[in-house]
PDB file of C-alpha atoms in Angstrom:
ATOM      1  CA  UNK A1432     112.736 117.967 101.114  1.00  0.00           C
ATOM      2  CA  UNK A1433     110.372 119.354  98.338  1.00  0.00           C
ATOM      3  CA  UNK A1434     109.118 115.877  97.761  1.00  0.00           C
ATOM      4  CA  UNK A1435     108.346 115.555 101.506  1.00  0.00           C
ATOM      5  CA  UNK A1436     106.695 118.714 101.676  1.00  0.00           C
ATOM      6  CA  UNK A1437     104.401 117.890  98.776  1.00  0.00           C
ATOM      7  CA  UNK A1438     103.503 114.623 100.387  1.00  0.00           C
ATOM      8  CA  UNK A1439     102.553 116.528 103.511  1.00  0.00           C
ATOM      9  CA  UNK A1440     100.467 119.014 101.595  1.00  0.00           C
ATOM     10  CA  UNK A1441      98.666 116.040  99.811  1.00  0.00           C
ATOM     11  CA  UNK A1442      98.080 114.242 103.065  1.00  0.00           C
ATOM     12  CA  UNK A1443      96.973 117.247 105.021  1.00  0.00           C
ATOM     13  CA  UNK A1444      94.286 117.981 102.353  1.00  0.00           C
ATOM     14  CA  UNK A1445      93.030 114.437 102.780  1.00  0.00           C
ATOM     15  CA  UNK A1446      93.035 114.735 106.643  1.00  0.00           C
ATOM     16  CA  UNK A1447      90.983 117.876 106.471  1.00  0.00           C
ATOM     17  CA  UNK A1448      88.355 116.147 104.214  1.00  0.00           C
ATOM     18  CA  UNK A1449      88.460 113.041 106.471  1.00  0.00           C
ATOM     19  CA  UNK A1450      87.864 115.024 109.661  1.00  0.00           C
ATOM     20  CA  UNK A1451      84.946 116.857 108.351  1.00  0.00           C
ATOM     21  CA  UNK A1452      83.402 113.703 106.773  1.00  0.00           C
ATOM     22  CA  UNK A1453      83.955 111.402 109.808  1.00  0.00           C
ATOM     23  CA  UNK A1454      82.162 114.024 112.119  1.00  0.00           C
ATOM     24  CA  UNK A1455      79.220 114.345 109.669  1.00  0.00           C
ATOM     25  CA  UNK A1456      78.932 110.610 109.130  1.00  0.00           C
ATOM     26  CA  UNK A1457      78.897 109.859 112.803  1.00  0.00           C
ATOM     27  CA  UNK A1458      76.338 112.498 113.428  1.00  0.00           C
ATOM     28  CA  UNK A1459      74.309 111.364 110.342  1.00  0.00           C
ATOM     29  CA  UNK A1460      74.553 107.587 111.243  1.00  0.00           C
ATOM     30  CA  UNK A1461      73.360 108.249 114.897  1.00  0.00           C
ATOM     31  CA  UNK A1462      70.597 110.665 113.996  1.00  0.00           C
ATOM     32  CA  UNK A1463      69.556 108.707 110.833  1.00  0.00           C
ATOM     33  CA  UNK A1464      69.694 105.356 112.631  1.00  0.00           C
ATOM     34  CA  UNK A1465      71.874 103.780 109.946  1.00  0.00           C
ATOM     35  CA  UNK A1466      74.345 100.882 110.705  1.00  0.00           C
ATOM     36  CA  UNK A1467      75.879 101.405 107.204  1.00  0.00           C
ATOM     37  CA  UNK A1468      76.536 105.094 107.767  1.00  0.00           C
ATOM     38  CA  UNK A1469      78.155 104.411 111.208  1.00  0.00           C
ATOM     39  CA  UNK A1470      80.300 101.731 109.583  1.00  0.00           C
ATOM     40  CA  UNK A1471      81.182 104.247 106.912  1.00  0.00           C
ATOM     41  CA  UNK A1472      82.091 106.725 109.592  1.00  0.00           C
ATOM     42  CA  UNK A1473      84.446 104.243 111.197  1.00  0.00           C
ATOM     43  CA  UNK A1474      86.114 103.820 107.710  1.00  0.00           C
ATOM     44  CA  UNK A1475      86.625 107.557 107.514  1.00  0.00           C
ATOM     45  CA  UNK A1476      88.052 107.579 111.013  1.00  0.00           C
ATOM     46  CA  UNK A1477      90.651 104.883 109.812  1.00  0.00           C
ATOM     47  CA  UNK A1478      91.442 107.222 106.892  1.00  0.00           C
ATOM     48  CA  UNK A1479      92.337 109.998 109.352  1.00  0.00           C
ATOM     49  CA  UNK A1480      94.458 107.745 111.434  1.00  0.00           C
ATOM     50  CA  UNK A1481      96.502 106.510 108.339  1.00  0.00           C
ATOM     51  CA  UNK A1482      97.052 110.110 107.250  1.00  0.00           C
ATOM     52  CA  UNK A1483      98.726 110.572 110.514  1.00  0.00           C
ATOM     53  CA  UNK A1484     100.804 107.397 109.900  1.00  0.00           C
ATOM     54  CA  UNK A1485     101.801 108.667 106.433  1.00  0.00           C
ATOM     55  CA  UNK A1486     102.961 111.955 107.821  1.00  0.00           C
ATOM     56  CA  UNK A1487     105.189 110.400 110.551  1.00  0.00           C
ATOM     57  CA  UNK A1488     106.742 107.626 108.312  1.00  0.00           C
ATOM     58  CA  UNK A1489     107.351 109.644 105.148  1.00  0.00           C
ATOM     59  CA  UNK A1490     109.213 112.205 107.253  1.00  0.00           C
ATOM     60  CA  UNK A1491     111.470 109.467 108.620  1.00  0.00           C
ATOM     61  CA  UNK A1492     111.904 107.802 105.105  1.00  0.00           C
ATOM     62  CA  UNK A1493     113.217 111.274 103.772  1.00  0.00           C
ATOM     63  CA  UNK A1494     116.185 111.248 106.214  1.00  0.00           C
ATOM     64  CA  UNK A1495     119.573 110.832 104.547  1.00  0.00           C
ATOM     65  CA  UNK A1496     121.800 107.724 104.970  1.00  0.00           C
ATOM     66  CA  UNK A1497     123.517 107.314 108.210  1.00  0.00           C
ATOM     67  CA  UNK A1498     125.791 104.828 110.055  1.00  0.00           C
ATOM     68  CA  UNK A1499     122.915 102.648 110.957  1.00  0.00           C
ATOM     69  CA  UNK A1500     121.047 102.918 107.624  1.00  0.00           C
ATOM     70  CA  UNK A1501     123.504 102.459 104.801  1.00  0.00           C
ATOM     71  CA  UNK A1502     120.823 102.244 102.179  1.00  0.00           C
ATOM     72  CA  UNK A1503     118.790 105.205 103.695  1.00  0.00           C
ATOM     73  CA  UNK A1504     115.304 105.144 105.425  1.00  0.00           C
ATOM     74  CA  UNK A1505     113.073 104.359 102.398  1.00  0.00           C
ATOM     75  CA  UNK A1506     111.713 101.120 103.981  1.00  0.00           C
ATOM     76  CA  UNK A1507     109.812 103.175 106.423  1.00  0.00           C
ATOM     77  CA  UNK A1508     107.466 104.352 103.621  1.00  0.00           C
ATOM     78  CA  UNK A1509     106.897 100.791 102.811  1.00  0.00           C
ATOM     79  CA  UNK A1510     106.213 100.055 106.450  1.00  0.00           C
ATOM     80  CA  UNK A1511     103.647 102.841 106.280  1.00  0.00           C
ATOM     81  CA  UNK A1512     101.919 101.214 103.353  1.00  0.00           C
ATOM     82  CA  UNK A1513     101.832  97.921 105.336  1.00  0.00           C
ATOM     83  CA  UNK A1514     100.273  99.569 108.412  1.00  0.00           C
ATOM     84  CA  UNK A1515      97.695 101.117 106.158  1.00  0.00           C
ATOM     85  CA  UNK A1516      96.859  97.807 104.712  1.00  0.00           C
ATOM     86  CA  UNK A1517      96.457  96.142 108.185  1.00  0.00           C
ATOM     87  CA  UNK A1518      94.182  99.132 109.229  1.00  0.00           C
ATOM     88  CA  UNK A1519      92.010  98.594 106.202  1.00  0.00           C
ATOM     89  CA  UNK A1520      91.882  94.795 106.955  1.00  0.00           C
ATOM     90  CA  UNK A1521      90.736  95.417 110.469  1.00  0.00           C
ATOM     91  CA  UNK A1522      88.206  97.952 109.313  1.00  0.00           C
ATOM     92  CA  UNK A1523      86.847  95.647 106.791  1.00  0.00           C
ATOM     93  CA  UNK A1524      86.499  92.712 109.210  1.00  0.00           C
ATOM     94  CA  UNK A1525      84.688  94.990 111.745  1.00  0.00           C
ATOM     95  CA  UNK A1526      82.193  96.341 109.213  1.00  0.00           C
ATOM     96  CA  UNK A1527      81.369  92.942 107.799  1.00  0.00           C
ATOM     97  CA  UNK A1528      80.920  91.355 111.299  1.00  0.00           C
ATOM     98  CA  UNK A1529      78.606  94.215 112.393  1.00  0.00           C
ATOM     99  CA  UNK A1530      76.562  93.897 109.165  1.00  0.00           C
ATOM    100  CA  UNK A1531      76.328  90.077 109.365  1.00  0.00           C
ATOM    101  CA  UNK A1532      75.109  90.256 112.993  1.00  0.00           C
ATOM    102  CA  UNK A1533      72.260  92.601 111.981  1.00  0.00           C
ATOM    103  CA  UNK A1534      71.244  90.468 109.083  1.00  0.00           C
ATOM    104  CA  UNK A1535      71.108  87.373 111.141  1.00  0.00           C
ATOM    105  CA  UNK A1536      69.083  89.280 113.724  1.00  0.00           C
ATOM    106  CA  UNK A1537      66.574  90.309 110.965  1.00  0.00           C
ATOM    107  CA  UNK A1538      66.233  86.778 109.625  1.00  0.00           C
ATOM    108  CA  UNK A1539      65.341  85.727 113.115  1.00  0.00           C
ATOM    109  CA  UNK A1540      62.474  88.223 113.108  1.00  0.00           C
ATOM    110  CA  UNK A1541      64.100  91.373 114.554  1.00  0.00           C
ATOM    111  CA  UNK A1542      62.738  94.709 113.130  1.00  0.00           C
ATOM    112  CA  UNK A1543      65.470  96.966 111.840  1.00  0.00           C
ATOM    113  CA  UNK A1544      64.736 100.652 111.978  1.00  0.00           C
ATOM    114  CA  UNK A1545      64.742 102.402 108.545  1.00  0.00           C
ATOM    115  CA  UNK A1546      67.606 105.069 108.312  1.00  0.00           C
ATOM    116  CA  UNK A1547      66.792 108.699 107.722  1.00  0.00           C
ATOM    117  CA  UNK A1548      67.504 111.096 104.718  1.00  0.00           C
ATOM    118  CA  UNK A1549      70.324 112.772 106.639  1.00  0.00           C
ATOM    119  CA  UNK A1550      72.221 109.545 106.356  1.00  0.00           C
ATOM    120  CA  UNK A1551      71.541 109.249 102.628  1.00  0.00           C
ATOM    121  CA  UNK A1552      72.828 112.876 102.117  1.00  0.00           C
ATOM    122  CA  UNK A1553      75.924 111.979 104.160  1.00  0.00           C
ATOM    123  CA  UNK A1554      76.644 109.080 101.729  1.00  0.00           C
ATOM    124  CA  UNK A1555      76.133 111.137  98.667  1.00  0.00           C
ATOM    125  CA  UNK A1556      78.439 114.105  99.844  1.00  0.00           C
ATOM    126  CA  UNK A1557      81.078 111.488 100.824  1.00  0.00           C
ATOM    127  CA  UNK A1558      80.999 109.940  97.431  1.00  0.00           C
ATOM    128  CA  UNK A1559      81.829 113.214  95.604  1.00  0.00           C
ATOM    129  CA  UNK A1560      84.430 114.393  98.212  1.00  0.00           C
ATOM    130  CA  UNK A1561      86.471 111.245  98.629  1.00  0.00           C
ATOM    131  CA  UNK A1562      86.532 110.438  94.895  1.00  0.00           C
ATOM    132  CA  UNK A1563      87.865 113.960  94.331  1.00  0.00           C
ATOM    133  CA  UNK A1564      90.542 113.416  96.970  1.00  0.00           C
ATOM    134  CA  UNK A1565      91.422 110.059  95.402  1.00  0.00           C
ATOM    135  CA  UNK A1566      91.947 111.456  92.072  1.00  0.00           C
ATOM    136  CA  UNK A1567      94.091 114.245  93.449  1.00  0.00           C
ATOM    137  CA  UNK A1568      96.231 111.891  95.731  1.00  0.00           C
ATOM    138  CA  UNK A1569      96.707 109.422  92.836  1.00  0.00           C
ATOM    139  CA  UNK A1570      98.089 112.107  90.468  1.00  0.00           C
ATOM    140  CA  UNK A1571     100.404 113.392  93.160  1.00  0.00           C
ATOM    141  CA  UNK A1572     101.565 109.651  94.004  1.00  0.00           C
ATOM    142  CA  UNK A1573     102.612 109.113  90.517  1.00  0.00           C
ATOM    143  CA  UNK A1574     104.244 112.368  90.214  1.00  0.00           C
ATOM    144  CA  UNK A1575     106.166 111.990  93.521  1.00  0.00           C
ATOM    145  CA  UNK A1576     106.630 108.037  93.064  1.00  0.00           C
ATOM    146  CA  UNK A1577     105.287 107.621  96.675  1.00  0.00           C
ATOM    147  CA  UNK A1578     104.097 104.188  97.744  1.00  0.00           C
ATOM    148  CA  UNK A1579     102.522 105.677 100.939  1.00  0.00           C
ATOM    149  CA  UNK A1580     100.583 108.457  99.089  1.00  0.00           C
ATOM    150  CA  UNK A1581      99.436 105.838  96.539  1.00  0.00           C
ATOM    151  CA  UNK A1582      98.207 103.520  99.372  1.00  0.00           C
ATOM    152  CA  UNK A1583      96.455 106.524 100.980  1.00  0.00           C
ATOM    153  CA  UNK A1584      94.870 107.320  97.770  1.00  0.00           C
ATOM    154  CA  UNK A1585      93.441 103.752  97.530  1.00  0.00           C
ATOM    155  CA  UNK A1586      92.231 104.277 101.105  1.00  0.00           C
ATOM    156  CA  UNK A1587      90.211 107.467  99.940  1.00  0.00           C
ATOM    157  CA  UNK A1588      88.865 105.444  96.959  1.00  0.00           C
ATOM    158  CA  UNK A1589      87.699 102.602  99.326  1.00  0.00           C
ATOM    159  CA  UNK A1590      85.840 105.210 101.380  1.00  0.00           C
ATOM    160  CA  UNK A1591      84.194 106.549  98.217  1.00  0.00           C
ATOM    161  CA  UNK A1592      83.246 102.861  97.219  1.00  0.00           C
ATOM    162  CA  UNK A1593      82.004 102.141 100.593  1.00  0.00           C
ATOM    163  CA  UNK A1594      79.694 105.408 100.419  1.00  0.00           C
ATOM    164  CA  UNK A1595      78.365 104.149  97.081  1.00  0.00           C
ATOM    165  CA  UNK A1596      77.323 100.865  98.775  1.00  0.00           C
ATOM    166  CA  UNK A1597      76.023 102.752 101.756  1.00  0.00           C
ATOM    167  CA  UNK A1598      73.946 105.006  99.616  1.00  0.00           C
ATOM    168  CA  UNK A1599      72.357 102.112  97.811  1.00  0.00           C
ATOM    169  CA  UNK A1600      71.524 100.421 101.032  1.00  0.00           C
ATOM    170  CA  UNK A1601      70.273 103.431 102.882  1.00  0.00           C
ATOM    171  CA  UNK A1602      68.163 104.623  99.816  1.00  0.00           C
ATOM    172  CA  UNK A1603      66.731 101.142  99.345  1.00  0.00           C
ATOM    173  CA  UNK A1604      65.847 100.909 103.140  1.00  0.00           C
ATOM    174  CA  UNK A1605      64.136 104.298 102.954  1.00  0.00           C
ATOM    175  CA  UNK A1606      62.172 104.086  99.839  1.00  0.00           C
ATOM    176  CA  UNK A1607      61.303 100.323  99.475  1.00  0.00           C
ATOM    177  CA  UNK A1608      59.579 100.065 102.824  1.00  0.00           C
ATOM    178  CA  UNK A1609      60.044  98.239 106.161  1.00  0.00           C
ATOM    179  CA  UNK A1610      60.607  94.815 104.734  1.00  0.00           C
ATOM    180  CA  UNK A1611      63.667  96.089 102.945  1.00  0.00           C
ATOM    181  CA  UNK A1612      65.483  97.664 105.877  1.00  0.00           C
ATOM    182  CA  UNK A1613      67.870  94.733 105.806  1.00  0.00           C
ATOM    183  CA  UNK A1614      69.532  96.477 102.828  1.00  0.00           C
ATOM    184  CA  UNK A1615      71.209  98.812 105.218  1.00  0.00           C
ATOM    185  CA  UNK A1616      73.272  96.239 106.988  1.00  0.00           C
ATOM    186  CA  UNK A1617      73.607  94.254 103.851  1.00  0.00           C
ATOM    187  CA  UNK A1618      75.220  97.325 102.156  1.00  0.00           C
ATOM    188  CA  UNK A1619      77.681  97.626 105.251  1.00  0.00           C
ATOM    189  CA  UNK A1620      78.764  93.981 104.446  1.00  0.00           C
ATOM    190  CA  UNK A1621      79.391  94.718 100.664  1.00  0.00           C
ATOM    191  CA  UNK A1622      81.242  97.694 101.623  1.00  0.00           C
ATOM    192  CA  UNK A1623      83.354  95.521 104.044  1.00  0.00           C
ATOM    193  CA  UNK A1624      84.117  93.181 101.042  1.00  0.00           C
ATOM    194  CA  UNK A1625      85.450  95.996  98.848  1.00  0.00           C
ATOM    195  CA  UNK A1626      87.545  97.170 101.583  1.00  0.00           C
ATOM    196  CA  UNK A1627      88.903  93.727 102.314  1.00  0.00           C
ATOM    197  CA  UNK A1628      90.047  93.376  98.763  1.00  0.00           C
ATOM    198  CA  UNK A1629      91.913  96.712  98.592  1.00  0.00           C
ATOM    199  CA  UNK A1630      93.545  95.873 102.018  1.00  0.00           C
ATOM    200  CA  UNK A1631      94.802  92.387 100.646  1.00  0.00           C
ATOM    201  CA  UNK A1632      96.294  93.967  97.435  1.00  0.00           C
ATOM    202  CA  UNK A1633      98.112  96.743  99.515  1.00  0.00           C
ATOM    203  CA  UNK A1634      99.492  94.019 101.945  1.00  0.00           C
ATOM    204  CA  UNK A1635     100.599  91.860  99.109  1.00  0.00           C
ATOM    205  CA  UNK A1636     102.653  94.628  97.502  1.00  0.00           C
ATOM    206  CA  UNK A1637     104.070  96.069 100.741  1.00  0.00           C
ATOM    207  CA  UNK A1638     105.046  92.855 102.463  1.00  0.00           C
ATOM    208  CA  UNK A1639     106.630  91.858  99.035  1.00  0.00           C
ATOM    209  CA  UNK A1640     108.921  94.875  99.199  1.00  0.00           C
ATOM    210  CA  UNK A1641     109.737  94.330 102.824  1.00  0.00           C
ATOM    211  CA  UNK A1642     110.613  90.738 102.072  1.00  0.00           C
ATOM    212  CA  UNK A1643     112.989  91.977  99.330  1.00  0.00           C
ATOM    213  CA  UNK A1644     110.881  90.571  96.320  1.00  0.00           C
ATOM    214  CA  UNK A1645     112.654  91.313  92.975  1.00  0.00           C
ATOM    215  CA  UNK A1646     111.453  94.010  90.600  1.00  0.00           C
ATOM    216  CA  UNK A1647     109.079  92.824  87.853  1.00  0.00           C
ATOM    217  CA  UNK A1648     110.471  90.904  84.931  1.00  0.00           C
ATOM    218  CA  UNK A1649     109.880  93.788  82.729  1.00  0.00           C
ATOM    219  CA  UNK A1650     111.934  96.073  84.720  1.00  0.00           C
ATOM    220  CA  UNK A1651     114.746  93.587  85.032  1.00  0.00           C
ATOM    221  CA  UNK A1652     114.833  92.905  81.283  1.00  0.00           C
ATOM    222  CA  UNK A1653     115.061  96.640  80.651  1.00  0.00           C
ATOM    223  CA  UNK A1654     117.980  96.939  83.095  1.00  0.00           C
ATOM    224  CA  UNK A1655     119.761  94.279  81.059  1.00  0.00           C
ATOM    225  CA  UNK A1656     118.944  95.853  77.737  1.00  0.00           C
ATOM    226  CA  UNK A1657     120.241  99.253  78.964  1.00  0.00           C
ATOM    227  CA  UNK A1658     123.493  97.819  80.225  1.00  0.00           C
ATOM    228  CA  UNK A1659     124.129  95.956  77.047  1.00  0.00           C
ATOM    229  CA  UNK A1660     123.511  99.130  74.982  1.00  0.00           C
ATOM    230  CA  UNK A1661     126.844 100.693  76.272  1.00  0.00           C
ATOM    231  CA  UNK A1662     129.626  99.869  73.704  1.00  0.00           C
ATOM    232  CA  UNK A1663     132.256  97.355  75.222  1.00  0.00           C
ATOM    233  CA  UNK A1664     129.740  96.082  77.801  1.00  0.00           C
ATOM    234  CA  UNK A1665     128.554  92.506  77.379  1.00  0.00           C
ATOM    235  CA  UNK A1666     126.731  89.710  79.234  1.00  0.00           C
ATOM    236  CA  UNK A1667     125.122  91.412  82.215  1.00  0.00           C
ATOM    237  CA  UNK A1668     124.501  88.566  84.736  1.00  0.00           C
ATOM    238  CA  UNK A1669     123.856  87.726  88.418  1.00  0.00           C
ATOM    239  CA  UNK A1670     121.219  90.559  88.504  1.00  0.00           C
ATOM    240  CA  UNK A1671     119.621  91.310  91.867  1.00  0.00           C
ATOM    241  CA  UNK A1672     116.989  93.936  92.304  1.00  0.00           C
ATOM    242  CA  UNK A1673     114.622  95.239  94.995  1.00  0.00           C
ATOM    243  CA  UNK A1674     112.822  98.286  96.194  1.00  0.00           C
ATOM    244  CA  UNK A1675     113.979 100.639  98.923  1.00  0.00           C
ATOM    245  CA  UNK A1676     110.923 102.748  99.570  1.00  0.00           C
ATOM    246  CA  UNK A1677     110.315 104.651  96.283  1.00  0.00           C
ATOM    247  CA  UNK A1678     113.718 103.839  94.900  1.00  0.00           C
ATOM    248  CA  UNK A1679     115.349 100.994  93.189  1.00  0.00           C
ATOM    249  CA  UNK A1680     118.407  98.947  94.244  1.00  0.00           C
ATOM    250  CA  UNK A1681     120.266  97.229  91.358  1.00  0.00           C
ATOM    251  CA  UNK A1682     123.237  95.085  91.499  1.00  0.00           C
ATOM    252  CA  UNK A1683     124.818  93.042  88.725  1.00  0.00           C
ATOM    253  CA  UNK A1684     127.889  91.771  86.926  1.00  0.00           C
ATOM    254  CA  UNK A1685     129.235  92.688  83.497  1.00  0.00           C
ATOM    255  CA  UNK A1686     131.979  91.454  81.088  1.00  0.00           C
ATOM    256  CA  UNK A1687     134.597  93.608  79.666  1.00  0.00           C
ATOM    257  CA  UNK A1688     137.766  93.175  77.575  1.00  0.00           C
ATOM    258  CA  UNK A1689     140.350  91.768  80.089  1.00  0.00           C
ATOM    259  CA  UNK A1690     143.070  93.843  78.478  1.00  0.00           C
ATOM    260  CA  UNK A1691     141.168  97.090  78.908  1.00  0.00           C
ATOM    261  CA  UNK A1692     143.013  99.716  81.246  1.00  0.00           C
ATOM    262  CA  UNK A1693     141.568  99.875  84.696  1.00  0.00           C
ATOM    263  CA  UNK A1694     140.545 103.629  84.271  1.00  0.00           C
ATOM    264  CA  UNK A1695     138.729 102.794  81.102  1.00  0.00           C
ATOM    265  CA  UNK A1696     136.916  99.885  82.604  1.00  0.00           C
ATOM    266  CA  UNK A1697     135.891 102.109  85.588  1.00  0.00           C
ATOM    267  CA  UNK A1698     134.572 104.757  83.157  1.00  0.00           C
ATOM    268  CA  UNK A1699     132.641 102.233  81.422  1.00  0.00           C
ATOM    269  CA  UNK A1700     130.942 100.942  84.564  1.00  0.00           C
ATOM    270  CA  UNK A1701     130.222 104.508  85.626  1.00  0.00           C
ATOM    271  CA  UNK A1702     128.501 105.057  82.262  1.00  0.00           C
ATOM    272  CA  UNK A1703     126.381 102.138  82.938  1.00  0.00           C
ATOM    273  CA  UNK A1704     125.440 103.478  86.286  1.00  0.00           C
ATOM    274  CA  UNK A1705     124.736 106.996  84.952  1.00  0.00           C
ATOM    275  CA  UNK A1706     122.416 105.409  82.289  1.00  0.00           C
ATOM    276  CA  UNK A1707     120.415 103.545  84.826  1.00  0.00           C
ATOM    277  CA  UNK A1708     120.150 106.472  87.265  1.00  0.00           C
ATOM    278  CA  UNK A1709     118.846 108.575  84.387  1.00  0.00           C
ATOM    279  CA  UNK A1710     116.237 105.976  83.707  1.00  0.00           C
ATOM    280  CA  UNK A1711     115.187 105.190  87.206  1.00  0.00           C
ATOM    281  CA  UNK A1712     116.246 108.155  89.257  1.00  0.00           C
ATOM    282  CA  UNK A1713     119.269 109.609  90.763  1.00  0.00           C
ATOM    283  CA  UNK A1714     118.601 108.004  94.183  1.00  0.00           C
ATOM    284  CA  UNK A1715     118.792 104.532  92.677  1.00  0.00           C
ATOM    285  CA  UNK A1716     121.356 102.326  94.380  1.00  0.00           C
ATOM    286  CA  UNK A1717     123.572 100.671  91.699  1.00  0.00           C
ATOM    287  CA  UNK A1718     126.493  98.301  92.220  1.00  0.00           C
ATOM    288  CA  UNK A1719     128.251  97.093  88.988  1.00  0.00           C
ATOM    289  CA  UNK A1720     130.895  94.518  89.325  1.00  0.00           C
ATOM    290  CA  UNK A1721     133.368  94.320  86.341  1.00  0.00           C
ATOM    291  CA  UNK A1722     134.671  90.870  85.136  1.00  0.00           C
ATOM    292  CA  UNK A1723     137.309  90.133  82.394  1.00  0.00           C
ATOM    293  CA  UNK A1724     136.108  88.044  79.425  1.00  0.00           C
TER     294      UNK A1724
END
């Protein structure tokens, strides 16, 4: 429960910043006649919506095991990460489409209106605030080992990156003259490309977990080494691993002396389990099958 409360706290702080920024950006984009700033405002709106998703799904993921969920509800947190990735992908596609449309219009002779200083200030303020929220959220994500908070942190970072591109485009469109007003929509396309990259990375990781991808080789090798470090335990094999939300699931077989008393064999297997839980967390699901050698 303490973990879920901390996740709520982190997410609510990000949400408060997102609400302030999305209102400021929409106003600045409309009054400042900036397509890049309006695109940036839509991105901040998607940030706010994903905050709501995190709050809902993390609450569900913290529920204990029940008759319908023998392994707990941790996958809901991974599902939240997937939804955030999809939201980012859609935002990126919309921003890039809007920017390309304006660039094509400009190449066909359309006159694009130069953005105002209000839009530039909105971009600069957004960079500072969103980078600060990213750093704070990432520190908490690592401490809490939360996929959803980490995904949301990257969403904050993508907003900061988009604001950098927006600031460059708006600044160039303002100070370089009418012939350079195309920099504003061009900046929105670059921003969209950044967001697209982040969304693909998030979806790759989250879908991998939902599809039961094994843990990295480095983790699996460490599991084998830890098991072999227990005296009397040998030849760990048939290792199967996966993630369940922010926890690991580990299953494997070990060999022990066939003449060993059952109680002693059980104690050795329990020693292996305890060693792994001390390394990967007490919520780790571990199943050790003992075979005689």
